[in-house]
mmCIF file of C-alpha atoms in Angstrom:
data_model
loop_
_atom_site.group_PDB
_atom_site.id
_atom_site.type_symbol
_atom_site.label_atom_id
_atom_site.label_comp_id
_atom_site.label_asym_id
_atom_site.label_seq_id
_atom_site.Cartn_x
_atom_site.Cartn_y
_atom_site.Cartn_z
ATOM 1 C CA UNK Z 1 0.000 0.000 0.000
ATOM 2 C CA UNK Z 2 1.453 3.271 -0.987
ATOM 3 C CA UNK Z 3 0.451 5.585 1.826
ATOM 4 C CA UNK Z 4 0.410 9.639 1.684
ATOM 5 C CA UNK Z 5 1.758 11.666 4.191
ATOM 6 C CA UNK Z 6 -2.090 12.287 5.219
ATOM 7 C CA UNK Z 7 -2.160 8.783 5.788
ATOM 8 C CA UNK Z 8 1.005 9.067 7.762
ATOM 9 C CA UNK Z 9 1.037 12.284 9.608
ATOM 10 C CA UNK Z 10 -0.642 15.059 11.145
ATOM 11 C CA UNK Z 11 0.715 18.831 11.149
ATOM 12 C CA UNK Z 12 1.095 20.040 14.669
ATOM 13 C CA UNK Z 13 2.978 23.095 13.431
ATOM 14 C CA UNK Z 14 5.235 25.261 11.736
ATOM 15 C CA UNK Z 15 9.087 26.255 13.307
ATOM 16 C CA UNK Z 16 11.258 28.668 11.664
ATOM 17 C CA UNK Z 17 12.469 26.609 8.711
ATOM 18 C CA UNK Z 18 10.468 23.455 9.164
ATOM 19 C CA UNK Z 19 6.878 21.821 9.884
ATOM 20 C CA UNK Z 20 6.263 19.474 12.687
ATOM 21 C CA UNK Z 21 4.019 16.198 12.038
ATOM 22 C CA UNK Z 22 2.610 14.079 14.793
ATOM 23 C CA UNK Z 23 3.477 10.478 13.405
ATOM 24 C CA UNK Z 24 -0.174 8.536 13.008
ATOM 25 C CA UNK Z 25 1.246 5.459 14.204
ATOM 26 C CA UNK Z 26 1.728 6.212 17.866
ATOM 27 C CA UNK Z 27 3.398 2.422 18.790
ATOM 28 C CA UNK Z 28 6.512 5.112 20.650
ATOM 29 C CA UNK Z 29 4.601 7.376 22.551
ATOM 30 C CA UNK Z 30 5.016 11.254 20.750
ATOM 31 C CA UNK Z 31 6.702 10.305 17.286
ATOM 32 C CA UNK Z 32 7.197 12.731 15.627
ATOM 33 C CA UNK Z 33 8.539 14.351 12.063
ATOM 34 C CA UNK Z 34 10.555 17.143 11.716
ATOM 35 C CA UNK Z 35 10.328 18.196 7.920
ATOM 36 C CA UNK Z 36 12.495 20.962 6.239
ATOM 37 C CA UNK Z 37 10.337 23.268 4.351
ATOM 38 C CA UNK Z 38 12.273 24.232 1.681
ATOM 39 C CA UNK Z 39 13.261 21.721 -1.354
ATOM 40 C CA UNK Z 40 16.410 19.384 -0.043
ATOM 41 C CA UNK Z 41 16.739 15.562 0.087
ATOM 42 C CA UNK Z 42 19.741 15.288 1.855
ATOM 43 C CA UNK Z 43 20.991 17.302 4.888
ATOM 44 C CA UNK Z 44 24.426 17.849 3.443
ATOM 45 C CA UNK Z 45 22.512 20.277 1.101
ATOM 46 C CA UNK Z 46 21.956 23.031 3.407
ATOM 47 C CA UNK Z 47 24.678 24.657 4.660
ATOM 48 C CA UNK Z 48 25.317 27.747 7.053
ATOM 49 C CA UNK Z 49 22.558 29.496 8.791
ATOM 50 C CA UNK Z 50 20.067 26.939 7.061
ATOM 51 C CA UNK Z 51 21.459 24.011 8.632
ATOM 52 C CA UNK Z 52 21.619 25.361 12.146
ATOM 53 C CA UNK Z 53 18.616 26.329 12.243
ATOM 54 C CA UNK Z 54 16.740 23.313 11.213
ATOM 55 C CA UNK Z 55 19.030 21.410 13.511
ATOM 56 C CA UNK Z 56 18.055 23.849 15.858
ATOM 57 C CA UNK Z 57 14.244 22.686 15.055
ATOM 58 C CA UNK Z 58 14.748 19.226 15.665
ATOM 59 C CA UNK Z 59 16.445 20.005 18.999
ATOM 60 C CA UNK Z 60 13.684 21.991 19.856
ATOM 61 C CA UNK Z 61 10.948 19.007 18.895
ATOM 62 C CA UNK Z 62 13.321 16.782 20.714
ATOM 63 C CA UNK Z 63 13.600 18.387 24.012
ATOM 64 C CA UNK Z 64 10.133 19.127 23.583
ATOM 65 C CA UNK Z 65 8.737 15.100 23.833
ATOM 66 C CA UNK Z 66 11.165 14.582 25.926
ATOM 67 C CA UNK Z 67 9.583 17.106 28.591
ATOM 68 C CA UNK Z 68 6.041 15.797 27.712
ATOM 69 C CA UNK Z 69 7.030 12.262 27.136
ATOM 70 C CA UNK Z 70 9.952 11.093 29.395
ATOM 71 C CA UNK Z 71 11.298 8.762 27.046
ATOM 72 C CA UNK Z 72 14.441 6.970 27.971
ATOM 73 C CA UNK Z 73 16.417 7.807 24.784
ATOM 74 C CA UNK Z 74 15.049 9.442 21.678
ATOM 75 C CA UNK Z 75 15.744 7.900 18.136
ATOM 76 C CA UNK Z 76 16.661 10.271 15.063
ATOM 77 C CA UNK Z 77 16.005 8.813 11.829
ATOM 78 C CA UNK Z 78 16.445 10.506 8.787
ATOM 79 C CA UNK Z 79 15.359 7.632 5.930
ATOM 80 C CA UNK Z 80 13.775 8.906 2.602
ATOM 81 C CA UNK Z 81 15.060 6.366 0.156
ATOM 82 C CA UNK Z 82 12.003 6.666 -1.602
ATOM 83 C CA UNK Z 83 10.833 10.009 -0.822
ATOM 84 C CA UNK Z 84 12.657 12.833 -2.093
ATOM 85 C CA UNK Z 85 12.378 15.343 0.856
ATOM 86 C CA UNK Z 86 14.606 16.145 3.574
ATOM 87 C CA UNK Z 87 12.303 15.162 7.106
ATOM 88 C CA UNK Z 88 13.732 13.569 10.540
ATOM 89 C CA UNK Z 89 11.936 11.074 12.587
ATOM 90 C CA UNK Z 90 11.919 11.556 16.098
ATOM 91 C CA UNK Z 91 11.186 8.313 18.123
ATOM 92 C CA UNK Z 92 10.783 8.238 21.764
ATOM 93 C CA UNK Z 93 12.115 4.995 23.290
ATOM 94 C CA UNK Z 94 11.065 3.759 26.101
ATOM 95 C CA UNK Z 95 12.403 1.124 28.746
ATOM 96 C CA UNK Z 96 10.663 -2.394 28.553
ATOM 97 C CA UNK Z 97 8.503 -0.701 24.980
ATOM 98 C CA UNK Z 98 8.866 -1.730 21.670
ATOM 99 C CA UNK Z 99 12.242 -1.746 20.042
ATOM 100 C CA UNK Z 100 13.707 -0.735 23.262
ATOM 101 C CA UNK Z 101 17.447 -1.590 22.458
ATOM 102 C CA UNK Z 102 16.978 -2.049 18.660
ATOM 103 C CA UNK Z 103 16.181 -0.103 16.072
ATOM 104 C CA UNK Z 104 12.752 1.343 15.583
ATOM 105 C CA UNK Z 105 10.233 -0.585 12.930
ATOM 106 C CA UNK Z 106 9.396 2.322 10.498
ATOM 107 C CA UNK Z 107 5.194 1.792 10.741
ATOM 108 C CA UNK Z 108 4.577 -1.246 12.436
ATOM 109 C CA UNK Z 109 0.713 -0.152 12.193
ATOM 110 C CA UNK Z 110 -0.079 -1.433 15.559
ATOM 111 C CA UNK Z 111 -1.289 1.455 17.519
ATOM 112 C CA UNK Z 112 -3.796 4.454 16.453
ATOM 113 C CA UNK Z 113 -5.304 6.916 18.339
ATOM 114 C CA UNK Z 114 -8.955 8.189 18.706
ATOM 115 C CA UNK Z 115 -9.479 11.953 17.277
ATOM 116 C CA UNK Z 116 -9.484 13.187 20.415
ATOM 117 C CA UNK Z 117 -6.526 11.404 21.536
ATOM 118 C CA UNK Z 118 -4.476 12.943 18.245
ATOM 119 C CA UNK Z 119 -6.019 16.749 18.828
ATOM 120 C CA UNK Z 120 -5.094 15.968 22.655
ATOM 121 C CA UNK Z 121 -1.663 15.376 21.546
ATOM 122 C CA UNK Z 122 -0.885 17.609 19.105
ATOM 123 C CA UNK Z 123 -2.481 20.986 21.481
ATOM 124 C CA UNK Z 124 0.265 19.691 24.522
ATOM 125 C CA UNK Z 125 3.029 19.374 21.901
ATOM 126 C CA UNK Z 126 2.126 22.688 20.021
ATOM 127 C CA UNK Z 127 1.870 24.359 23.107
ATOM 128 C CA UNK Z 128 5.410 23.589 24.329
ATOM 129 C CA UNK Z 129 6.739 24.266 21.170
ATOM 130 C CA UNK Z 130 5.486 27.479 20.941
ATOM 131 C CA UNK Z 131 6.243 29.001 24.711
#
């Protein structure tokens, strides 16, 4: 099944050169996708300013679930093999959870969230990000 990133993802909000996405598939607690708004497909592509600031917005999203959250380590994945767009996964990890001490399954599609749940969320993470 080829899935679209509304299938995938929800926008929680825009940072200064990225968007954030709540990850649909919630089986880590807070997942999240940090995606660079301008056209790039690799991060050796930006350079400068450009680059520290979108690092800058990952570390932000980072911290972020990690206040909310309290994972025990957070994951940063930055696959797009077959889609052309620089974006970072952020994965919370958490002690005795899935893929503790291994490496994250990219959708295992076993846990979803109610509406409410997802709007819940995405208010406490858009919050933070924005105080």
């Amino acid at each position: 099944k080829n899935l679209t990133q509304k299938d995938l993802m929800i926008e929680i909000c825009e940072l200064s050169v990225s968007t954030v996405f709540l990850f649909k598939e919630q089986t880590h607690k807070g997942r999240c996708i940090v995606a660079y708004k301008n056209h790039a497909t690799e991060l050796y592509e930006l350079e400068g300013q450009e680059l520290l600031s979108y690092m800058e917005d990952v570390n932000l999203v980072a911290r972020t679930l990690k206040e909310l959250f309290n994972p025990a380590k957070i994951n940063y994945g930055a696959y797009s093999d077959k889609l052309p767009h620089l974006h970072i996964h952020l994965v919370p990890k958490y002690i005795d959870g899935t893929d503790y001490g291994s490496i994250f399954a990219m959708n295992p599609q076993k846990v979803y969230l109610s509406d409410v749940e997802y709007t819940e969320m995405i208010n406490l993470i858009k919050a933070r990000l924005k105080s």
